[in-house]
Amino acid sequence: MGSYIETELIINHKDTELRLGLPGSEDNQQSCNGSIVRSNKRSFSSETTSVEHESICKSNNVSSDTSNSSTTNNDHDHDQDTIQPKKVQVVGWPPIRSFRKNSLQQKKVEDGCGMYVKVSMAGAPYLRKIDLKVYKSYSELLIALENLFKCTFGEYSEREGYNGSECAPTYEDKDGDWMLVGDVPWNMFISSCKRLKIVKGSEAKGLACL
Amino acid sequence: MNYFPDEVIEHVFDYVVSHSDRNSLSLVCKSWYRIERFTRQRVFIGNCYSISPERLVERFPDLKSLTLKGKPHFADFSLVPHGWGGFVYPWIEALAKNKVGLEELRLKRMVVSDESLELLSRSFMNFKSLVLVSCEGFTTDGLAAVAANCRSLRELDLQENEVEDHKGQWLSCFPENCTSLVSLNFACLKGEINIGALERLVARSPNLKSLRLNRSVPVDALQRILMRAPQLMDLGIGSFFHDLNSDAYAKLKTTILKCTSITSLSGFLEIMDCIGDKGLGVVASTCKDLQELRVFPSAPFGNQGAVTEKGLVAISMGCRKLHSLLYFCHQMTNAALITVAKNCPNFIRFRLCILDATKPDPDTMQPLDEGFGAIVQSCKRLRRLSLSGQLTDQVFLYIGMYAEQLEMLSIAFAGESDKGMLYVLNGCKKLRKLEIRDCPFGDTALLTNIGKYETMRSLWMSSCEVTVGACKTLAKKMPSLNVEIFGEGEQADCYVEDGQRVEKMYLYRTVAGKREDAPEYVWTL
């Protein structure tokens, strides 16, 4: 038996969830036509979507995850203007042995891959990257950001954001929205933060007034 | 040839080794059948319910090696409810009762109890090799029995099994005079093992060529073990390295490099996380001899390292010897698949899993029919194919037309009509296993070419459009098949109406008739 290399590479991907979304939904990664079973019935009404969603739920023991920004129920599908991509977990998809899934998840907890996100600030000549896993709390993160970009954030309060400061830290979450850093629990922030942006001056005040 | 004495024919048969060839020999004439069955040493049973243990022992009394597979493949993805079947005990019992000189047992997707392992360990004096892949139902107590009682054990290979850890000292159960080990793999065990016992075992096993450890073995112990086994050829570690700059890792690296006989490593490459398309490009440019590649998705961590069609194209350009691929990715394009088909016409196994199961080609918004069509047309030796992405009936037309060597096909969330499934059933002459989930194939697809099922090992259909009535019709017309239908843990008699859709159907050819060990929720029609 000569030289033989069996390579198993673990790669990152955004998530293992199938999403139901009507065509034209803003999430460009999930272009699924809203039907897991009948993938080629492109012309369907929102009514079909909710019916199919229900039958998928029944037949596949699916549990729906409500997206965190709004209530997600079947009635929403009837409103074409407020398209909410539904996160639906399908049994047995993606097809990975549970044994391997468990060891991959364990790996997620243990490994030192790091969670690097880009940090930008208007006016800065280039972006930076920081490893979110290094920090255990918002205060640690903010101090690090302040040092990195030589700015100050001021005191955070739920009501007024970063009051009295020239800058405010914001982040883009999984849904693509720009949020003020500090509103949600740290762990939730870690798992939903895609990138950071430090906004200055009037932008900062604008956010704080929301 | 019939004028030769039996001994001469037996001698010739010794050179005929492959299962299919031996099967062919037995069909030539009655005397060849007789000679073949008494000289047969290795038997492979792809579906443990296709024949009874008694019949096996009766026909092949001189059996030395048995391979058995149990549950359907989709059991790996939690689609088969617990308790469905695949118990090995009746097989071991039958072999023991008939005093078969069993030396090797290889099981895949079977339920193995501690009792079976104990019976195994006590019944066969010359037992040498136990290989368990994706099995469940046993604990470290069962392993202890094997270690303690199998005096001539050469191989204990545990791959991806669900083993309950009873915190015993199973490794210490290998007696001091056991020096015959050639291969030991316990990577799938989750618990701690006695490091001292492991070191002593390795030290007294001069023939040890393959060693795969689990995560509980620390780096320094691994190093000591390697020093005692310079003849090792295959090494697997369970630990994941957090810090590539640590002293421990550096020491380990030097020790491994000193083991000049090692030709294969596993477990190390899992540290290559966040590799992405770029990383695959590096693999493509350095691993020119790569033959098998598996790229798995890991848990989400931001946008890093998403693998797409670009990585696959890079691999196809650099690794021309690639013949087996399992590739999870975010997206795939027809153009990429066409390129891959051109670059790598030697694929034997091609399994593509796009995480969004019905995603079309993102560049053209077209289904991936043409891409997979190119794969089956170009890869004339393709034996196994898994599809994903948006697919119409057209892809099945291509598969039926071109995939002449295809033996196993996995389909999910694909197709438009019964025609799709029929293209495959009518076209793929060598098809043995067909597994389908969440496709719009119904009764017409199921019933149009029923003779085909006798030429196949099994058919799985779940969340399709097949009805109870059609399954009943099929079962009635084909007594040589077992047609099992079941839902998700529901009682079998919930299927009252013929027009009702069947949640899960599994059919397989058999000479053993309806099985006796089916749980309540399985209805064999």
XYZ file of C-alpha atoms in Angstrom:
735
model
C 0.000 0.000 0.000
C 1.651 3.157 -1.115
C 1.345 6.639 0.255
C -2.211 7.530 0.885
C -3.593 10.685 2.300
C -7.199 10.902 3.288
C -8.031 14.491 3.819
C -10.921 15.717 5.821
C -11.223 19.441 5.859
C -13.584 21.298 8.077
C -14.844 24.518 6.627
C -17.009 27.241 8.006
C -20.366 28.020 6.649
C -22.974 30.433 7.685
C -25.540 28.081 9.038
C -26.924 24.631 8.539
C -30.493 25.759 8.348
C -32.749 25.728 5.360
C -34.640 28.939 4.990
C -37.981 29.448 3.401
C -38.178 32.738 1.630
C -40.229 34.126 -1.195
C -38.297 34.995 -4.332
C -36.646 38.357 -4.072
C -36.135 38.085 -0.356
C -33.145 40.140 0.601
C -31.014 37.376 1.965
C -29.042 36.541 -1.122
C -27.654 33.351 0.236
C -30.956 31.638 0.508
C -32.576 31.749 -2.876
C -34.774 28.794 -2.126
C -38.151 29.387 -3.666
C -39.982 28.919 -0.451
C -40.658 25.264 -0.969
C -38.455 22.514 0.281
C -40.391 19.747 -1.381
C -41.568 21.158 -4.673
C -38.466 22.958 -5.691
C -39.587 23.778 -9.191
C -42.978 25.218 -8.644
C -41.786 28.728 -9.131
C -45.189 30.261 -9.517
C -46.891 29.972 -6.236
C -48.993 32.243 -4.159
C -48.217 33.170 -0.648
C -51.082 30.889 0.273
C -49.275 27.947 -1.223
C -46.232 28.848 0.762
C -48.025 28.668 4.043
C -49.816 25.443 3.109
C -46.622 23.825 1.961
C -44.857 25.115 4.998
C -47.446 23.429 7.158
C -47.234 20.152 5.307
C -43.487 20.276 5.530
C -43.813 20.912 9.222
C -46.105 17.933 9.616
C -44.224 15.503 7.495
C -40.726 16.339 8.508
C -41.183 17.025 12.192
C -39.966 20.489 11.534
C -39.653 23.065 14.242
C -39.860 26.662 13.204
C -37.506 29.221 14.570
C -39.006 32.618 14.823
C -36.703 35.287 13.539
C -35.792 37.577 16.315
C -37.045 40.786 14.871
C -40.686 40.013 14.374
C -43.370 37.501 14.974
C -43.316 34.875 12.331
C -46.571 33.150 11.667
C -48.229 31.839 8.571
C -50.332 34.932 8.188
C -47.238 36.922 7.468
C -46.799 35.088 4.233
C -49.885 36.691 2.848
C -48.297 40.085 3.059
C -45.965 40.362 0.121
C -44.383 43.538 1.422
C -43.019 42.202 4.632
C -41.228 39.093 3.554
C -39.794 37.249 6.496
C -37.484 34.418 5.634
C -38.397 31.578 7.910
C -35.757 29.430 9.432
C -36.892 25.850 9.171
C -34.862 22.945 10.345
C -35.434 19.803 8.342
C -34.764 16.417 9.873
C -31.678 14.803 8.454
C -30.479 17.799 6.458
C -27.681 18.462 5.792
C -26.876 14.762 5.636
C -24.176 14.465 8.245
C -23.938 11.517 10.603
C -25.017 12.562 14.073
C -21.743 11.170 15.306
C -19.854 13.654 13.197
C -22.261 16.480 13.947
C -21.594 15.997 17.632
C -17.856 16.021 17.217
C -18.038 19.110 15.026
C -20.140 20.885 17.609
C -17.769 19.893 20.318
C -15.068 21.320 18.198
C -16.919 24.570 17.953
C -16.825 24.823 21.699
C -13.222 23.837 22.093
C -11.202 25.012 19.212
C -9.142 28.114 18.921
C -10.143 29.115 15.473
C -11.230 32.507 16.667
C -14.073 34.627 15.538
C -12.613 37.399 13.510
C -14.830 40.238 12.408
C -13.980 43.342 10.456
C -14.083 46.677 12.199
C -14.446 49.836 10.182
C -14.556 53.475 11.039
C -15.421 56.261 8.668
C -12.317 58.256 7.875
C -9.910 55.483 8.811
C -7.606 54.527 5.902
C -8.099 50.816 6.403
C -10.233 48.346 8.313
C -9.110 46.233 11.217
C -9.973 42.746 12.331
C -10.516 41.599 15.870
C -11.150 38.233 17.440
C -14.392 38.479 19.353
C -13.676 35.291 21.254
C -10.855 36.982 23.078
C -13.270 39.195 24.966
C -15.570 38.089 27.716
C -17.783 41.141 27.986
C -18.812 44.378 26.373
C -16.509 46.453 28.534
C -13.466 44.508 27.383
C -14.530 44.834 23.772
C -15.183 48.529 23.993
C -11.876 49.255 25.637
C -10.130 47.334 22.886
C -12.019 49.234 20.194
C -11.265 52.529 21.842
C -7.581 51.688 21.821
C -7.615 50.436 18.276
C -9.234 53.497 16.799
C -8.248 56.141 19.349
C -11.776 57.152 20.094
C -14.075 57.207 23.075
C -17.535 55.796 23.424
C -18.916 57.326 26.548
C -21.374 55.793 28.934
C -23.830 53.247 27.597
C -27.413 53.386 28.712
C -30.325 51.461 27.349
C -32.354 54.573 26.883
C -29.837 56.859 25.301
C -27.199 54.606 23.797
C -23.694 56.008 24.098
C -24.530 59.357 25.507
C -22.140 62.252 25.452
C -19.586 60.609 23.230
C -18.172 61.410 19.865
C -18.420 57.811 18.694
C -20.668 54.843 19.048
C -20.002 51.162 18.259
C -22.460 49.475 15.949
C -22.602 46.029 14.417
C -24.266 44.234 11.535
C -26.291 41.287 12.648
C -27.356 38.094 10.896
C -30.361 39.767 9.327
C -28.198 42.487 7.820
C -29.400 45.198 10.158
C -27.102 47.698 11.844
C -27.537 47.572 15.586
C -26.128 49.440 18.547
C -23.570 47.401 20.461
C -24.707 46.655 23.976
C -28.425 46.086 23.711
C -28.494 42.298 23.760
C -26.775 39.841 26.104
C -23.128 39.284 25.295
C -23.519 35.711 24.079
C -26.334 36.654 21.766
C -24.202 39.467 20.425
C -21.278 37.123 19.802
C -23.363 34.708 17.823
C -25.051 37.304 15.667
C -22.340 39.863 15.049
C -21.005 39.785 11.496
C -18.991 42.976 11.465
C -18.462 46.148 13.479
C -18.587 49.762 12.507
C -17.704 52.769 14.606
C -19.925 55.661 13.767
C -19.044 59.223 14.569
C -20.641 62.519 15.407
C -24.140 63.026 14.171
C -24.525 59.426 13.126
C -23.812 58.415 16.677
C -26.323 60.838 18.060
C -28.850 59.709 15.520
C -28.639 56.128 16.715
C -28.762 57.162 20.318
C -31.988 58.995 19.773
C -33.804 55.914 18.465
C -14.068 -28.932 -16.535
C -16.469 -31.499 -15.095
C -13.968 -34.258 -15.848
C -11.539 -32.925 -13.314
C -11.602 -34.364 -9.808
C -13.067 -32.128 -7.138
C -9.697 -31.429 -5.553
C -8.447 -29.856 -8.734
C -11.499 -27.667 -9.085
C -11.211 -26.669 -5.460
C -7.643 -25.649 -6.038
C -8.671 -23.498 -8.986
C -11.470 -21.947 -6.970
C -8.921 -20.877 -4.353
C -7.772 -18.259 -6.814
C -11.226 -16.867 -7.307
C -11.663 -14.415 -4.520
C -14.156 -11.667 -5.271
C -17.697 -12.113 -4.042
C -19.315 -11.602 -7.401
C -16.991 -14.080 -9.081
C -17.640 -16.695 -6.430
C -21.369 -16.112 -6.855
C -20.997 -16.664 -10.572
C -19.070 -19.893 -10.021
C -21.856 -21.290 -7.927
C -24.357 -20.768 -10.714
C -22.526 -22.779 -13.380
C -23.705 -26.238 -12.435
C -24.727 -28.357 -9.479
C -21.295 -29.781 -8.784
C -19.672 -26.372 -8.924
C -22.325 -25.074 -6.587
C -21.466 -27.874 -4.187
C -17.725 -27.425 -4.410
C -18.014 -23.663 -4.143
C -20.121 -23.677 -1.014
C -17.772 -25.939 0.878
C -14.747 -23.881 -0.017
C -16.262 -20.463 0.490
C -14.506 -18.571 3.255
C -15.716 -14.998 2.910
C -19.341 -13.955 2.636
C -20.702 -10.440 2.188
C -24.366 -9.804 3.030
C -25.349 -6.263 2.085
C -28.729 -6.479 3.765
C -28.930 -8.640 6.865
C -32.626 -9.301 6.219
C -32.113 -10.716 2.737
C -31.278 -14.149 4.108
C -31.612 -15.945 7.433
C -28.586 -16.779 9.606
C -29.548 -20.452 9.541
C -29.561 -20.529 5.773
C -26.131 -18.879 5.677
C -24.606 -21.426 8.007
C -26.267 -24.280 6.212
C -24.871 -23.277 2.857
C -21.389 -22.187 3.929
C -20.243 -24.337 6.831
C -16.604 -23.418 6.383
C -17.168 -19.695 6.730
C -14.303 -17.677 8.168
C -15.263 -14.080 7.438
C -18.705 -12.484 7.489
C -19.671 -8.932 6.553
C -23.168 -7.736 7.453
C -24.965 -4.483 6.884
C -28.141 -3.612 8.717
C -30.063 -0.370 8.692
C -30.735 1.637 5.556
C -28.204 4.342 4.813
C -30.593 7.171 5.695
C -30.531 5.903 9.280
C -27.284 7.880 9.484
C -29.349 11.056 9.218
C -31.937 10.155 11.836
C -34.559 9.136 9.297
C -35.021 5.629 10.662
C -36.784 5.467 14.019
C -35.126 3.796 16.946
C -35.537 0.062 17.244
C -36.129 -0.559 13.562
C -33.862 -3.572 13.472
C -30.476 -4.794 12.354
C -29.660 -6.949 15.378
C -26.511 -9.000 15.121
C -27.232 -11.405 17.979
C -29.157 -14.015 15.933
C -26.225 -14.216 13.543
C -23.641 -14.788 16.221
C -25.939 -17.269 17.900
C -26.402 -19.278 14.703
C -22.696 -19.284 13.926
C -21.830 -20.347 17.470
C -24.453 -23.069 17.580
C -23.164 -24.594 14.356
C -19.560 -24.384 15.436
C -18.508 -22.238 12.514
C -14.820 -21.319 12.742
C -15.450 -17.594 12.481
C -12.345 -15.441 12.317
C -13.580 -12.098 11.092
C -16.793 -10.139 11.602
C -17.446 -6.810 9.911
C -20.660 -4.978 10.717
C -22.134 -1.742 9.461
C -25.205 0.036 10.841
C -26.151 -2.843 13.070
C -27.344 -3.063 16.634
C -24.674 -4.844 18.648
C -25.432 -5.673 22.277
C -22.910 -6.457 24.977
C -24.412 -9.954 25.046
C -23.558 -10.436 21.393
C -19.992 -9.299 21.957
C -19.664 -11.597 24.912
C -21.057 -14.551 22.995
C -18.751 -13.709 20.112
C -15.709 -13.575 22.339
C -16.404 -16.963 23.900
C -17.524 -18.928 20.841
C -14.779 -18.662 18.256
C -11.314 -19.766 19.312
C -9.591 -18.394 16.255
C -11.380 -15.085 16.149
C -9.040 -12.455 14.757
C -10.814 -9.385 13.515
C -13.764 -7.264 14.620
C -14.731 -4.206 12.585
C -17.747 -2.167 13.677
C -18.848 0.807 11.612
C -21.740 3.081 12.627
C -23.088 0.518 15.039
C -24.792 1.063 18.363
C -26.126 -0.794 21.367
C -22.936 -1.777 23.129
C -20.824 -0.445 25.952
C -17.201 -0.652 26.989
C -18.178 -3.803 28.915
C -18.696 -5.567 25.615
C -15.281 -4.380 24.466
C -13.777 -5.700 27.683
C -15.157 -9.153 26.912
C -13.633 -9.077 23.436
C -10.302 -7.902 24.812
C -10.226 -10.519 27.536
C -11.403 -13.581 25.633
C -10.213 -13.298 22.039
C -6.754 -14.740 22.418
C -5.703 -14.345 18.812
C -7.186 -10.916 18.254
C -5.411 -8.992 15.510
C -7.827 -6.240 14.704
C -10.273 -4.195 16.740
C -11.559 -1.399 14.554
C -14.326 0.850 15.862
C -15.449 3.515 13.423
C -18.043 6.120 14.346
C -20.032 3.905 16.696
C -22.273 5.069 19.508
C -20.641 3.404 22.479
C -21.796 3.853 26.031
C -18.885 4.419 28.330
C -19.064 2.405 31.538
C -15.828 3.731 32.914
C -14.400 0.236 33.118
C -10.885 -0.675 32.248
C -11.534 -2.421 28.995
C -8.051 -1.779 27.681
C -6.565 -3.446 30.726
C -8.546 -6.552 29.861
C -6.144 -7.485 27.099
C -4.171 -10.267 28.786
C -0.440 -9.909 29.226
C 0.225 -12.669 26.735
C -1.787 -10.953 24.007
C 0.835 -9.826 21.540
C -0.943 -10.290 18.270
C -2.515 -6.889 17.720
C -2.024 -5.426 14.260
C -4.721 -2.777 14.223
C -6.447 -0.909 17.039
C -8.909 1.903 16.485
C -10.981 3.347 19.302
C -11.237 6.938 18.081
C -14.999 6.995 18.528
C -14.932 6.270 22.246
C -15.807 9.300 24.276
C -14.473 8.248 27.655
C -11.109 8.115 29.316
C -8.876 5.127 28.874
C -6.099 3.787 31.010
C -3.029 5.368 29.464
C -0.631 3.032 31.219
C -2.504 -0.001 29.944
C -2.416 1.436 26.439
C 1.315 2.038 26.578
C 1.955 -1.478 27.825
C -0.295 -2.932 25.168
C 1.509 -1.067 22.422
C 4.863 -2.090 23.863
C 4.003 -5.792 23.645
C 2.484 -5.606 20.148
C 5.395 -5.775 17.731
C 3.055 -6.227 14.779
C 1.004 -3.129 15.447
C 0.661 -1.289 12.161
C -2.395 0.879 12.653
C -3.314 2.817 15.769
C -6.156 5.297 16.107
C -6.683 6.822 19.500
C -9.434 8.877 21.022
C -9.417 12.357 22.468
C -8.528 11.270 25.960
C -4.928 10.479 25.064
C -2.810 13.531 25.863
C 0.049 14.658 23.661
C 2.860 13.517 25.934
C 1.380 10.041 26.193
C 0.989 9.963 22.441
C 4.629 10.772 22.111
C 5.676 7.983 24.461
C 3.454 5.555 22.590
C 4.986 6.503 19.279
C 8.444 5.898 20.628
C 7.421 2.343 21.432
C 5.912 1.715 18.016
C 8.368 2.798 15.345
C 6.869 0.269 12.968
C 3.526 2.076 12.881
C 2.155 2.823 9.416
C -1.149 4.459 10.180
C -1.718 6.872 13.049
C -4.832 8.651 14.186
C -5.226 11.012 17.070
C -8.352 12.152 18.745
C -7.188 15.392 20.263
C -7.648 18.641 18.510
C -4.801 21.022 18.714
C -5.576 24.449 19.984
C -2.136 25.856 19.866
C 0.060 24.990 16.948
C 2.932 26.822 18.562
C 2.995 24.818 21.761
C 5.982 22.768 22.807
C 3.838 19.693 23.011
C 2.827 20.008 19.390
C 6.408 20.618 18.285
C 7.622 17.560 20.168
C 4.873 15.489 18.654
C 5.746 16.666 15.181
C 9.364 15.572 15.556
C 8.369 12.207 16.948
C 6.002 11.560 14.083
C 8.599 12.556 11.551
C 10.957 10.034 13.123
C 8.448 7.264 12.446
C 9.519 6.870 8.873
C 7.122 4.056 8.248
C 3.995 6.153 8.783
C 2.218 6.611 5.493
C -1.161 7.795 6.660
C -2.379 10.193 9.290
C -5.825 11.116 10.427
C -7.271 13.490 12.952
C -4.583 16.090 12.395
C -6.120 17.640 9.352
C -9.218 18.561 11.243
C -7.327 21.507 12.616
C -7.528 23.056 9.195
C -10.667 24.907 10.028
C -11.848 28.044 8.277
C -10.132 26.807 5.189
C -12.491 28.204 2.601
C -12.053 28.238 -1.154
C -8.589 29.721 -0.784
C -7.537 26.903 1.475
C -8.809 24.368 -0.992
C -6.740 26.115 -3.606
C -3.688 25.474 -1.487
C -4.658 21.833 -1.096
C -5.068 21.623 -4.851
C -1.602 22.966 -5.493
C 0.183 20.807 -2.953
C -1.647 17.499 -2.740
C -1.211 16.248 -6.246
C -1.780 12.636 -5.311
C -5.008 13.238 -3.479
C -7.502 10.473 -4.216
C -10.237 10.973 -1.671
C -11.481 14.213 -0.240
C -14.216 15.041 2.229
C -15.090 18.637 3.007
C -17.519 19.079 5.861
C -19.311 22.164 7.097
C -18.561 23.259 10.622
C -20.627 25.311 13.006
C -21.290 28.885 11.982
C -18.740 31.500 12.914
C -19.465 34.586 10.915
C -18.759 34.595 7.225
C -15.396 32.969 7.360
C -14.355 30.215 5.090
C -17.491 29.607 3.089
C -16.768 26.953 0.499
C -18.310 27.319 -2.914
C -17.924 26.028 -6.423
C -14.613 27.843 -6.729
C -12.945 25.542 -4.224
C -14.192 22.490 -6.074
C -12.950 23.756 -9.399
C -9.541 24.450 -7.861
C -9.408 20.930 -6.478
C -10.386 19.447 -9.829
C -7.578 21.311 -11.534
C -4.892 20.318 -9.074
C -5.879 16.841 -7.951
C -6.263 14.867 -11.127
C -6.210 11.540 -9.309
C -9.271 12.359 -7.271
C -11.806 9.548 -7.480
C -13.941 9.930 -4.343
C -15.460 13.173 -3.206
C -17.854 14.283 -0.486
C -18.336 18.041 -0.690
C -20.569 20.232 1.433
C -20.844 23.764 0.132
C -22.946 26.870 0.004
C -23.542 26.935 -3.705
C -22.668 25.281 -6.975
C -22.862 26.325 -10.614
C -23.397 24.338 -13.767
C -20.263 25.843 -15.227
C -18.204 24.627 -12.307
C -19.602 21.108 -12.512
C -18.972 20.989 -16.230
C -15.374 22.037 -15.621
C -14.952 19.478 -12.856
C -16.391 16.778 -15.106
C -13.848 17.634 -17.759
C -10.909 17.765 -15.369
C -11.706 14.637 -13.390
C -13.271 11.937 -15.538
C -12.185 9.293 -13.074
C -14.705 9.835 -10.350
C -16.034 6.670 -8.767
C -17.920 8.406 -5.961
C -19.291 11.910 -6.319
C -21.367 13.271 -3.485
C -22.308 16.892 -3.520
C -24.336 18.502 -0.773
C -25.430 22.067 -1.220
C -26.550 23.181 2.208
C -29.580 24.971 0.838
C -31.041 21.832 -0.669
C -32.954 23.367 -3.568
C -30.620 26.165 -4.486
C -30.226 26.784 -8.219
C -27.103 27.945 -10.014
C -26.655 31.423 -8.483
C -25.168 32.865 -11.672
C -27.882 31.751 -14.048
C -30.693 30.868 -11.644
C -31.026 27.615 -13.577
C -31.352 24.153 -12.059
C -28.194 22.085 -11.840
C -29.369 19.472 -14.339
C -26.691 20.305 -16.886
C -23.900 20.243 -14.363
C -24.716 16.820 -12.978
C -25.463 15.679 -16.514
C -21.907 16.535 -17.424
C -20.616 14.580 -14.447
C -22.433 11.365 -15.374
C -21.568 11.722 -19.009
C -17.882 12.260 -18.400
C -17.287 9.945 -15.454
C -17.923 6.615 -17.052
C -16.834 4.686 -14.006
C -19.138 6.478 -11.598
C -20.579 4.049 -9.054
C -22.019 6.328 -6.436
C -23.758 9.674 -6.815
C -25.501 12.039 -4.394
C -27.388 14.997 -5.800
C -28.491 18.317 -4.365
C -29.512 21.767 -5.479
C -32.457 22.644 -7.652
C -33.046 19.751 -10.036
C -35.775 18.887 -12.520
C -36.638 15.581 -14.190
C -33.989 16.373 -16.777
C -31.108 15.395 -14.511
C -32.661 11.955 -14.098
C -32.957 11.585 -17.834
C -29.206 12.181 -18.051
C -28.505 9.760 -15.225
C -30.614 7.056 -16.816
C -28.914 7.599 -20.145
C -25.289 7.886 -19.116
C -24.659 6.475 -15.659
C -24.073 2.925 -16.803
C -21.973 1.822 -13.840
C -24.027 3.583 -11.210
C -24.769 1.381 -8.221
C -25.975 3.820 -5.594
C -27.986 6.996 -6.040
C -29.131 9.401 -3.297
C -31.771 11.969 -4.128
C -33.264 14.679 -1.939
C -35.680 17.540 -2.707
C -35.383 16.987 -6.462
C -37.439 16.210 -9.536
C -40.818 17.296 -10.830
C -42.786 14.158 -11.673
C -42.857 10.373 -11.705
C -40.911 10.483 -14.936
C -37.782 11.415 -13.040
C -37.706 8.265 -10.959
C -38.640 6.122 -13.954
C -35.752 7.441 -16.031
C -33.462 6.106 -13.336
C -35.200 2.763 -12.825
C -35.401 2.107 -16.536
C -31.939 3.333 -17.375
C -29.339 2.445 -14.749
C -28.639 -1.187 -15.408
C -26.339 -1.680 -12.455
C -28.396 0.168 -9.885
C -28.394 -1.583 -6.523
C -29.413 1.030 -3.981
C -31.774 3.898 -4.549
C -32.661 6.241 -1.719
C -35.058 9.107 -2.156
C -36.423 11.698 0.241
C -38.802 14.608 -0.213
C -39.357 14.173 -3.943
C -42.636 14.309 -5.892
C -42.458 10.668 -6.970
C -45.646 8.706 -6.461
C -47.475 5.506 -7.246
C -46.865 5.505 -10.981
C -43.145 5.820 -10.386
C -43.258 3.030 -7.833
C -45.314 0.570 -9.831
C -44.267 0.941 -13.473
C -41.095 -1.120 -13.371
C -41.490 -3.452 -10.420
C -39.289 -6.147 -11.908
C -36.379 -3.789 -11.407
C -36.540 -4.158 -7.635
C -35.552 -7.787 -7.787
C -32.289 -6.729 -9.411
C -31.573 -4.228 -6.634
C -30.657 -4.555 -3.006
C -33.095 -1.962 -1.697
C -35.224 1.111 -2.310
C -35.916 3.814 0.256
C -38.559 6.457 -0.245
C -39.550 8.946 2.434
C -41.735 12.042 2.304
C -42.654 11.297 -1.303
C -46.071 10.826 -2.892
C -46.381 7.064 -2.588
C -49.633 5.726 -1.096
C -50.482 2.757 1.093
C -52.518 1.200 -1.689
C -49.632 1.243 -4.123
C -47.328 -0.357 -1.575
C -49.894 -3.077 -0.981
C -50.165 -3.702 -4.709
C -46.411 -3.916 -5.024
C -46.076 -6.316 -2.119
C -48.763 -8.540 -3.551
C -47.207 -8.697 -7.000
C -43.674 -9.241 -5.751
C -43.505 -11.876 -3.027
C -39.732 -11.861 -3.246
C -39.671 -8.369 -1.760
C -40.287 -7.194 1.767
C -42.149 -3.907 1.583
C -42.000 -2.113 4.918
C -43.856 1.079 5.658
C -43.578 3.140 8.781
C -44.076 6.637 10.079
C -42.468 8.555 12.865
C -43.045 6.282 15.831
C -46.714 5.863 15.039
C -48.479 2.549 15.328
C -48.569 0.586 12.103
C -52.337 0.385 12.053
C -52.721 4.113 11.576
C -52.423 3.385 7.881
C -56.041 2.451 7.291
C -56.824 4.111 3.986
C -55.274 2.985 0.740
C -55.144 6.554 -0.470
C -53.032 7.685 2.457
C -49.554 8.935 1.792
C -46.780 6.785 3.169
C -44.269 8.635 5.284
C -41.451 6.101 4.948
C -41.116 3.065 2.779
C -38.205 0.661 2.632
C -38.282 -2.319 0.335
C -35.646 -4.966 -0.273
C -35.342 -8.291 -1.960
C -35.112 -11.280 0.321
C -35.267 -15.044 0.462
C -35.970 -14.990 4.163
C -39.568 -13.800 4.030
C -41.110 -11.331 6.429
C -38.818 -10.629 9.360
C -39.790 -11.573 12.893
C -38.030 -8.801 14.745
C -39.772 -5.754 13.296
C -41.009 -3.268 15.896
C -44.681 -2.391 16.220
C -44.534 0.652 14.064
C -43.196 -1.195 11.036
C -45.809 -2.728 8.802
C -44.525 -5.337 6.403
C -47.113 -5.612 3.692
